[in-house]
CSV table of C-alpha atoms and ligand atoms in Angstrom, one decimal:
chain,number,residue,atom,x,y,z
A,295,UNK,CA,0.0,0.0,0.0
A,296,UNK,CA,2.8,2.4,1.4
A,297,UNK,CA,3.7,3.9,-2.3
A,298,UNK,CA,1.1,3.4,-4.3
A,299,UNK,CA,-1.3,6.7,-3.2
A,300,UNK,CA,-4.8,6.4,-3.2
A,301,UNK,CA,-6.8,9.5,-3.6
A,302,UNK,CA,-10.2,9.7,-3.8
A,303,UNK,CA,-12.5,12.8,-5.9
A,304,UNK,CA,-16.1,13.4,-5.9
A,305,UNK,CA,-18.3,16.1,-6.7
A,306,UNK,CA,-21.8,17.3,-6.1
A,307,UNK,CA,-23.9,20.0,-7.2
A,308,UNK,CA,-25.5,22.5,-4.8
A,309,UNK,CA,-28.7,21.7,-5.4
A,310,UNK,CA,-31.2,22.9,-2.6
A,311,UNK,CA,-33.6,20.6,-1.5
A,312,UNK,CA,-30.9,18.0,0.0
A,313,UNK,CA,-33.2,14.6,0.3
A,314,UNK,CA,-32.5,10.9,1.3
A,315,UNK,CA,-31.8,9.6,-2.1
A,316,UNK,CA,-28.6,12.1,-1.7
A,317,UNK,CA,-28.1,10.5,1.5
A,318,UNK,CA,-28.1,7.2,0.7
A,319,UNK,CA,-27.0,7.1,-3.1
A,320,UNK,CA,-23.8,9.2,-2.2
A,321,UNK,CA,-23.2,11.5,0.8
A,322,UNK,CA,-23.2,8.1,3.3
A,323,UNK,CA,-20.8,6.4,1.2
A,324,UNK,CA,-18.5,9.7,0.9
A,325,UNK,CA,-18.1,9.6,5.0
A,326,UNK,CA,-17.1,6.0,4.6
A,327,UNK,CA,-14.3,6.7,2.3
A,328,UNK,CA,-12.5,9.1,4.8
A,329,UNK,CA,-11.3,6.4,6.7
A,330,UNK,CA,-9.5,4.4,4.1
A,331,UNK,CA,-8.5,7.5,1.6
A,332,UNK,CA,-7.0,11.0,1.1
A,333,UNK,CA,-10.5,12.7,-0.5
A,334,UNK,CA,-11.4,15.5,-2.0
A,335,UNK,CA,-15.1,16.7,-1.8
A,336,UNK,CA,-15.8,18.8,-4.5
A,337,UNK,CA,-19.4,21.3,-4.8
A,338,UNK,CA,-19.7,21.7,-8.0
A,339,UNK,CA,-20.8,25.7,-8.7
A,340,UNK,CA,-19.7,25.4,-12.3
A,341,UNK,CA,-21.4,22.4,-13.3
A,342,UNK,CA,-24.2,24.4,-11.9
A,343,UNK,CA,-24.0,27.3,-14.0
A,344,UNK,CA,-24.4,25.2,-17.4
A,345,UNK,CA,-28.2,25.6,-16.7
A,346,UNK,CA,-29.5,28.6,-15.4
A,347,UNK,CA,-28.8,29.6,-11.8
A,348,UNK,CA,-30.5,32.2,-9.5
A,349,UNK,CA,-27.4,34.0,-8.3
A,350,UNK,CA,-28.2,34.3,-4.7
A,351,UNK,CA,-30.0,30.8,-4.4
A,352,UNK,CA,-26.8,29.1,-5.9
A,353,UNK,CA,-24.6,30.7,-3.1
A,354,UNK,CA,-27.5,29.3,-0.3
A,355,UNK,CA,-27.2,25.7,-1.9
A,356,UNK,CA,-23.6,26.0,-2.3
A,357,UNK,CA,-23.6,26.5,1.7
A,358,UNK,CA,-26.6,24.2,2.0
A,359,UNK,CA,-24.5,21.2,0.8
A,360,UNK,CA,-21.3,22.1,2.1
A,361,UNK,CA,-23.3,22.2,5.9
A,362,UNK,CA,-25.1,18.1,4.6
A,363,UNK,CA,-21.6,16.6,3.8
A,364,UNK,CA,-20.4,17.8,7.2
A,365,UNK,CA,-23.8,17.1,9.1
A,366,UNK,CA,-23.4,13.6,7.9
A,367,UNK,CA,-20.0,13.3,9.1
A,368,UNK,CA,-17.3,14.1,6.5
A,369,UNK,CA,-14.9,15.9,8.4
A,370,UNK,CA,-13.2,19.0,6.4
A,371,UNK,CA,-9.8,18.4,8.5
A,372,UNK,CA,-9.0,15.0,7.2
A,373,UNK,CA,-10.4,16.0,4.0
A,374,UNK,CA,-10.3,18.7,1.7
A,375,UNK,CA,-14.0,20.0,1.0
A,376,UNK,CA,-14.5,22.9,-1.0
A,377,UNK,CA,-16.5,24.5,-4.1
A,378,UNK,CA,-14.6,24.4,-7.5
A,379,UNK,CA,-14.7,28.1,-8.7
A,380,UNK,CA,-12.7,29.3,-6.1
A,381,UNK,CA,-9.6,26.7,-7.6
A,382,UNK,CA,-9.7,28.4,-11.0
A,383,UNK,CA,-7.5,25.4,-12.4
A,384,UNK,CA,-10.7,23.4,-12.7
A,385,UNK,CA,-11.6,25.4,-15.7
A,386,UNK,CA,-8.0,26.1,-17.0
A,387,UNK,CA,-7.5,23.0,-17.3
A,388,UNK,CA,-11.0,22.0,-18.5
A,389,UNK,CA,-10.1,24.3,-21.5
A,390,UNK,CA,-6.7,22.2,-22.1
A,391,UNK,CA,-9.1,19.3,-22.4
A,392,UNK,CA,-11.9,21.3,-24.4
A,393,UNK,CA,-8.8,21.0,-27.0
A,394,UNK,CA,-8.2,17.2,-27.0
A,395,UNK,CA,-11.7,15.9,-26.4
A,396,UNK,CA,-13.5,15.5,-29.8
A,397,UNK,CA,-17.2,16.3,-30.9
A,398,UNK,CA,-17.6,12.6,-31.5
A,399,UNK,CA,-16.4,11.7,-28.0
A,400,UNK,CA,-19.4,14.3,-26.3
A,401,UNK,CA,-21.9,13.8,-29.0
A,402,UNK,CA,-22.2,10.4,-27.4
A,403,UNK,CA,-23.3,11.6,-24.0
A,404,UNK,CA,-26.7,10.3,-22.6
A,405,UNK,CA,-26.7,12.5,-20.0
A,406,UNK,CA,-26.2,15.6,-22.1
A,407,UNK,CA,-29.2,14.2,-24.6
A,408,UNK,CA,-31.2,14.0,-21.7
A,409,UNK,CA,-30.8,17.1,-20.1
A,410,UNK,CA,-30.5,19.3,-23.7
A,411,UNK,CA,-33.8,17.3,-24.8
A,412,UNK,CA,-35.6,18.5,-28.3
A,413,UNK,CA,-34.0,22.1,-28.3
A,414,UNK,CA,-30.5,21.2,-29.0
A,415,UNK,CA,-29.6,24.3,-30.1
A,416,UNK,CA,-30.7,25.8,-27.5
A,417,UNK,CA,-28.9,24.5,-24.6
A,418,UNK,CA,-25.4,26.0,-23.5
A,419,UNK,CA,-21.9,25.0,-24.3
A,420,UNK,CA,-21.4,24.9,-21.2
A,421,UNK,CA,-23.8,21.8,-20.5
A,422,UNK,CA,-22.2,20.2,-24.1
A,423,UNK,CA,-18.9,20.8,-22.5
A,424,UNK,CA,-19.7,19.6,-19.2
A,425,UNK,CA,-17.4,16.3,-19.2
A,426,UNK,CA,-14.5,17.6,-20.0
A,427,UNK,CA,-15.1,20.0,-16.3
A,428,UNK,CA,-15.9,16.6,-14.5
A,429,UNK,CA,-12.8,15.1,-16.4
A,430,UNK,CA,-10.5,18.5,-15.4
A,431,UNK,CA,-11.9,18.3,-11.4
A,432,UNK,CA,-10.6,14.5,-11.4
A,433,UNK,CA,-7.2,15.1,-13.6
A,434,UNK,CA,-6.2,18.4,-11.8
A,435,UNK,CA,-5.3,16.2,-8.5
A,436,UNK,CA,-4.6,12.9,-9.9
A,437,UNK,CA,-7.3,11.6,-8.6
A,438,UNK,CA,-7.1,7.8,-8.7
A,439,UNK,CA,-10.5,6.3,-7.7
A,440,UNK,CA,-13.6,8.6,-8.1
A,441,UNK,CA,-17.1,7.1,-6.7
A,442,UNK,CA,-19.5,7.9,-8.7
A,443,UNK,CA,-23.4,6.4,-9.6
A,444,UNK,CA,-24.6,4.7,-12.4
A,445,UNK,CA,-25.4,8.0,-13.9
A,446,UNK,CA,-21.7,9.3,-13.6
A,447,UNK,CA,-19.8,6.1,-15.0
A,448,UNK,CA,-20.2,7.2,-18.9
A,449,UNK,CA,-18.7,10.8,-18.0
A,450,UNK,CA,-15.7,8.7,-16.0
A,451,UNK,CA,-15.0,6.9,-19.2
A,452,UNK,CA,-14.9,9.8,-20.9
A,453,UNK,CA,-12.4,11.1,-18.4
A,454,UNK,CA,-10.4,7.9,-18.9
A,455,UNK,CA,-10.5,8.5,-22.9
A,456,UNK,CA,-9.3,12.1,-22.0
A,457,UNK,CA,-6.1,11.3,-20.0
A,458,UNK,CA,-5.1,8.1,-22.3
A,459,UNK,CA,-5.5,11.2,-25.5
A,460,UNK,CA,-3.8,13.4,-23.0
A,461,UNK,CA,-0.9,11.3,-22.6
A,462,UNK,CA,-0.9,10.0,-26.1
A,463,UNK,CA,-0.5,13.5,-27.9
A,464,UNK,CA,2.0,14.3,-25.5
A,465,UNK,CA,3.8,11.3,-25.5
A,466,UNK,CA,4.1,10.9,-21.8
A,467,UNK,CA,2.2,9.2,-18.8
A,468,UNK,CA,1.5,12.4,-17.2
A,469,UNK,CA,-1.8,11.4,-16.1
A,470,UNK,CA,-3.3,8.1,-14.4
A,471,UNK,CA,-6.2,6.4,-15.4
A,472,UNK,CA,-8.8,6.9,-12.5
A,473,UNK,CA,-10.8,4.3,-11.2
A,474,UNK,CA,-14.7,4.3,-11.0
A,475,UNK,CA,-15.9,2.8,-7.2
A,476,UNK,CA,-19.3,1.8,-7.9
A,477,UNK,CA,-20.3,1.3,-4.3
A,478,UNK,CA,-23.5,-0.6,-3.1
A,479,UNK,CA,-25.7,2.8,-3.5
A,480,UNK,CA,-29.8,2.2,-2.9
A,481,UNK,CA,-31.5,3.5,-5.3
A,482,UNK,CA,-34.5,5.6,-3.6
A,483,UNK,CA,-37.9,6.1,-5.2
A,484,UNK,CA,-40.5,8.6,-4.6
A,485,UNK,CA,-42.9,7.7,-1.8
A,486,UNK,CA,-45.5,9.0,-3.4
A,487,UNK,CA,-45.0,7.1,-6.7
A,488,UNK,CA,-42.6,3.9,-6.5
A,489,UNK,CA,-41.7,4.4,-10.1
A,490,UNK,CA,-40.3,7.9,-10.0
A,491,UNK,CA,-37.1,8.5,-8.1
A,492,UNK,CA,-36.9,10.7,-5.1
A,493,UNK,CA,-36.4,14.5,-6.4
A,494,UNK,CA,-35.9,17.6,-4.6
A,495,UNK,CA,-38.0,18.8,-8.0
A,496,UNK,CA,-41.1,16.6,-7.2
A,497,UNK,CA,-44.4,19.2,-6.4
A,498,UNK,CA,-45.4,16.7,-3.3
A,499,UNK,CA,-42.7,17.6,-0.5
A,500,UNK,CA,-44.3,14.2,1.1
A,501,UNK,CA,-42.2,12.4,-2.2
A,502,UNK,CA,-39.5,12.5,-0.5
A,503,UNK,CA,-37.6,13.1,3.4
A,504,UNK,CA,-35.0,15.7,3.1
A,505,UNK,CA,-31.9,16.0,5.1
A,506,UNK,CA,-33.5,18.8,6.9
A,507,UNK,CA,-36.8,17.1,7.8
A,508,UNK,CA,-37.4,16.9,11.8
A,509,UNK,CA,-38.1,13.7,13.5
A,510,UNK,CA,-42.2,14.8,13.1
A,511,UNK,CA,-42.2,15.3,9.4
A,512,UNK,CA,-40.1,11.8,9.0
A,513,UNK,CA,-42.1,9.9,10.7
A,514,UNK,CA,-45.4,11.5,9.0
A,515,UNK,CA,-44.2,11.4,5.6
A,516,UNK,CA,-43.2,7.3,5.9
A,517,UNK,CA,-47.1,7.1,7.8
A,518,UNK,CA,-48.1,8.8,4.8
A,519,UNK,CA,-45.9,6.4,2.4
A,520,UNK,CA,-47.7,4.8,-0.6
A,521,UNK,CA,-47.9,0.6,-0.2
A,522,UNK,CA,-50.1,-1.7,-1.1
A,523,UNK,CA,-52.4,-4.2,0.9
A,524,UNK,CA,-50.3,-7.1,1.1
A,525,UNK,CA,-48.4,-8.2,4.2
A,526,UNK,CA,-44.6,-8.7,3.7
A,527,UNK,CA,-43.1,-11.0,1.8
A,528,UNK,CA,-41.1,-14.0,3.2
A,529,UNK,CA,-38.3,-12.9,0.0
A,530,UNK,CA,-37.2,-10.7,-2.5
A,531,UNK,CA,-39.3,-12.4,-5.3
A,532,UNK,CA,-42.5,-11.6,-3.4
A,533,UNK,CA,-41.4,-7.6,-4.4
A,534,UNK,CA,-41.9,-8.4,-7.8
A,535,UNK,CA,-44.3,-5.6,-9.3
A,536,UNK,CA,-44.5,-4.3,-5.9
A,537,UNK,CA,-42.4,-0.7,-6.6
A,538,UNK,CA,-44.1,1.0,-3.3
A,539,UNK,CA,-43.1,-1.6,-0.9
A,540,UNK,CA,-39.9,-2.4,-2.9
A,541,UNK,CA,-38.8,0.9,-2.4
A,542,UNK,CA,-39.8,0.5,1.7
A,543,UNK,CA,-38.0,-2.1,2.5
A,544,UNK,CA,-34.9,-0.7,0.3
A,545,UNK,CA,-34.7,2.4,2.7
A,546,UNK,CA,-35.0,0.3,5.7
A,547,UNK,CA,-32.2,-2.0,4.2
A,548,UNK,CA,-29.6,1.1,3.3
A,549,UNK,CA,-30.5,2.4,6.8
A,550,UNK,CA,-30.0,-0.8,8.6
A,551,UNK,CA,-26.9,-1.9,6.1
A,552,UNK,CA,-28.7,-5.0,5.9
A,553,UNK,CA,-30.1,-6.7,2.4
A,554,UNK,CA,-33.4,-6.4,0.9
A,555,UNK,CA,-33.6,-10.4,1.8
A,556,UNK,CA,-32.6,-10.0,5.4
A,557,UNK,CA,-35.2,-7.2,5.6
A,558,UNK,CA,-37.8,-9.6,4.0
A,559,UNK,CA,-36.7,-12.4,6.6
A,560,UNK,CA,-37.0,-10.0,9.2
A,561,UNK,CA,-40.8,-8.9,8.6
A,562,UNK,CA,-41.9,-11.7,6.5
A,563,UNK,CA,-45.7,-11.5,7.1
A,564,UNK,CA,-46.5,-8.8,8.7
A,565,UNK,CA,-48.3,-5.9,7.7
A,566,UNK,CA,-46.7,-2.7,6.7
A,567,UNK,CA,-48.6,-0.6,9.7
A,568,UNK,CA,-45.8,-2.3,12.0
A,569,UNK,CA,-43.2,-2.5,9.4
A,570,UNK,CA,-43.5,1.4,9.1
A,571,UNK,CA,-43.1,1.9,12.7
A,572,UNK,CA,-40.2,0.4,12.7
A,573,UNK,CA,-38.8,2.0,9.6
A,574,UNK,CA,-39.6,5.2,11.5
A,575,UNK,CA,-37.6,4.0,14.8
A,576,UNK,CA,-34.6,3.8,12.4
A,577,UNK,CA,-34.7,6.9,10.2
A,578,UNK,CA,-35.1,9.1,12.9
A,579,UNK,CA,-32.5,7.4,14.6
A,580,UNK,CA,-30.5,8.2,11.6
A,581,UNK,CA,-31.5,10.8,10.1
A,582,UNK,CA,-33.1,13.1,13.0
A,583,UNK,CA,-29.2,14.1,14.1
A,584,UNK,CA,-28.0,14.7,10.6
A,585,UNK,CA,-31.1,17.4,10.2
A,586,UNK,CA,-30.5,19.2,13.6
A,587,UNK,CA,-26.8,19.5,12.6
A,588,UNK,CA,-27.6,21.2,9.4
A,589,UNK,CA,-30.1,23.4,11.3
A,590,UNK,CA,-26.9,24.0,13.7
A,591,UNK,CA,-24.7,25.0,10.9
A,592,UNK,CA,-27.2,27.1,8.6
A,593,UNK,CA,-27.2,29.1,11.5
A,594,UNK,CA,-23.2,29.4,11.4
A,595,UNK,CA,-22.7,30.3,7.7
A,596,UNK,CA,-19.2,32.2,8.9
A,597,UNK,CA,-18.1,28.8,9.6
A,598,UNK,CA,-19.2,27.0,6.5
A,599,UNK,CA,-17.5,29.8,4.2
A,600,UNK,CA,-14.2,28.9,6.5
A,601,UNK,CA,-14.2,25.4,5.5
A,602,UNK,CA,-14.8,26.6,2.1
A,603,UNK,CA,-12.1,28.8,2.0
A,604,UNK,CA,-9.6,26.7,3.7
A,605,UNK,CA,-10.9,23.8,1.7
A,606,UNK,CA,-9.9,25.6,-1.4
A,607,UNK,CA,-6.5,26.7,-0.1
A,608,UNK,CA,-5.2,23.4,0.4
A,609,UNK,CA,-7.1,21.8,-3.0
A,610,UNK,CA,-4.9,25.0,-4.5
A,611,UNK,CA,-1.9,23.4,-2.9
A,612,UNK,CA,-2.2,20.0,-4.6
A,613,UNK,CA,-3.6,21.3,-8.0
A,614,UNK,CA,-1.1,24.5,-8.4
A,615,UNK,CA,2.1,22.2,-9.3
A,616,UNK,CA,0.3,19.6,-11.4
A,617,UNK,CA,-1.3,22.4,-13.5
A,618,UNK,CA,2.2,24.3,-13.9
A,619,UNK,CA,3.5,20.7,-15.0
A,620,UNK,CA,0.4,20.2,-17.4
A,621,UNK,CA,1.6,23.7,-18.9
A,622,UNK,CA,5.0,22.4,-20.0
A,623,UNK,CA,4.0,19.7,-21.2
A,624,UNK,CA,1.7,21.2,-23.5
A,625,UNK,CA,4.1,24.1,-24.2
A,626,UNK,CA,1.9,27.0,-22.4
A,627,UNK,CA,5.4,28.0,-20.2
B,32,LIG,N1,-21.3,15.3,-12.6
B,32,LIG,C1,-21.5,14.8,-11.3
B,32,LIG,C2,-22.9,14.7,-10.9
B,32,LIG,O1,-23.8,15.4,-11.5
B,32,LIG,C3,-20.8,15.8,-10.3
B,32,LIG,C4,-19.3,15.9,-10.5
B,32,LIG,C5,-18.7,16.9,-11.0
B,32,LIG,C6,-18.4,14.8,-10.3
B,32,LIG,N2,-17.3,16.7,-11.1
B,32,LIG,C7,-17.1,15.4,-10.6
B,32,LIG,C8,-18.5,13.5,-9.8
B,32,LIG,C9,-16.0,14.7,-10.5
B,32,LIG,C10,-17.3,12.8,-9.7
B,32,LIG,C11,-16.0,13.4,-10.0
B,32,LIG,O2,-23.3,13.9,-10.0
């Protein structure tokens, strides 16, 4: 282990609205990490700004998210957490890349075919350009594993095609090939509709628990829960067509760190009126502590720009000689 040097990157936009499918798909897994790697957390303002922002709300979220990766127990001494437009190498060196990424390479991007939809032409190229940001974030520190969800793994290939071009043009081995950690990341659907997944978007604020939500409004919104009339089943293939109760027993898993089966083995047979109140024990006991912590720190936002700020001091320390190095190579100085 001793010379080989692990070092994890992740970012995540500052989207308001902080909900468990955040929780549970990423954040959770990002506190893990801290104990077995160097990590950088990364909110992502730029990515942000390739749809349009309300200037003062951006800042709030920016802060917002900053406060739930601390509230859930990342802990900005032993790792660097910051926003990227205060390292302005993220975008120098996203530019470097805008040069040796090609059309074909970003024309292939589900996610930007999703998000641009019918009006093409109208979206910003910005959001075209997007990867080659997400490739520059994880490049700029050498970051060798990145987790990231099932959404996230085409743009990490993309990253991997960037370096490998990168190093090819430039005939050196300047940068390594980062590796994707797919961790074991629920998936969390809407409580409202099994179907849809969780959304700080959704109309219905009973869709989803936030990171903010109390102890009361957790354990109300699971009371109010969509399931069906069927008692639990004794395993997994009893869930079939069942997306409400699927989804149920999912959370309670992910909170529990237990499997969907256990969960099934646990409660086979009984009815979801004494499931849920046991679900409820366990988010609160989870979740409650994470909210009040937020509350804490949305009341200190001196303290949350300070981890900012020193966040992006020491990020500046690690990116500064590898972006002077990335200029010589490419002849810039
Ligand atoms: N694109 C990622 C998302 O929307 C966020 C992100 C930006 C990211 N830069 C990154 C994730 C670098 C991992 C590594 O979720």
């Amino acid at each position: 282990n001793g010379e080989i040097m692990n070092r994890i990157f992740s970012g995540v936009q500052p989207t308001g609205n902080l909900h468990l499918g955040n929780y549970l798909g990423a954040i959770r897994n990002w506190a893990r990490l801290q104990d077995q790697y160097d990590c950088i957390y990364c909110v992502v303002d730029l990515h942000a700004i390739t749809t349009p922002q309300d200037p003062s709300e951006l800042r709030a979220n920016t802060r917002e998210v900053t406060a739930g990766l601390m509230a859930a127990g990342i802990d900005p001494k032993r790792n660097i957490i910051f926003n990227q437009s205060r390292v302005s190498g993220h975008a120098e060196l996203a530019w470097v890349f805008n040069c040796v990424a090609r059309l074909g390479w970003l024309n292939r991007m589900t996610q930007f075919k999703e998000k641009a939809g019918k009006h093409r032409d109208n979206a910003t190229v910005g959001l075209y350009a997007y990867p080659t940001l997400m490739a520059a974030d994880i490049l700029l520190y050498k970051a060798t594993h990145v987790p990231v969800g099932e959404d996230q793994k085409q743009h990490l290939e993309l990253t991997r095609d960037i370096a490998k071009a990168f190093n090819s043009m430039f005939e050196t081995d300047f940068f390594p090939m980062p590796e994707p950690l797919i961790l074991g990341a629920a998936r969390v659907m809407s409580l409202r509709d099994g179907s849809k997944k969780m959304s700080k978007s959704d109309d219905s604020d009973y869709s989803r628990i936030n990171m903010t939500d109390d102890a009361d409004s957790i354990a109300l919104k699971f009371r109010k829960a969509r399931t069906d009339p069927e008692p639990l089943p004794e395993s997994t293939d009893g869930l079939e067509g069942r997306t409400e109760a699927a989804n149920l027993l999912g959370i309670y898993g992910a909170l529990a760190d237990e499997t969907i089966q256990q969960v099934c083995e646990e409660f086979a047979g009984k009815p979801f009126s004494q499931f849920k109140v046991q679900l409820i024990d366990l988010a609160v006991a989870v979740l409650a502590p994470i909210g009040h912590e937020m509350k804490r720190l949305s009341e200190d936002p001196g303290y949350v720009d300070q981890v900012l700020s020193t966040g992006a001091d020491r990020a500046t320390q690690i990116a500064t000689p590898i972006l002077s190095d990335v200029k010589k190579v490419v002849g810039l100085t």
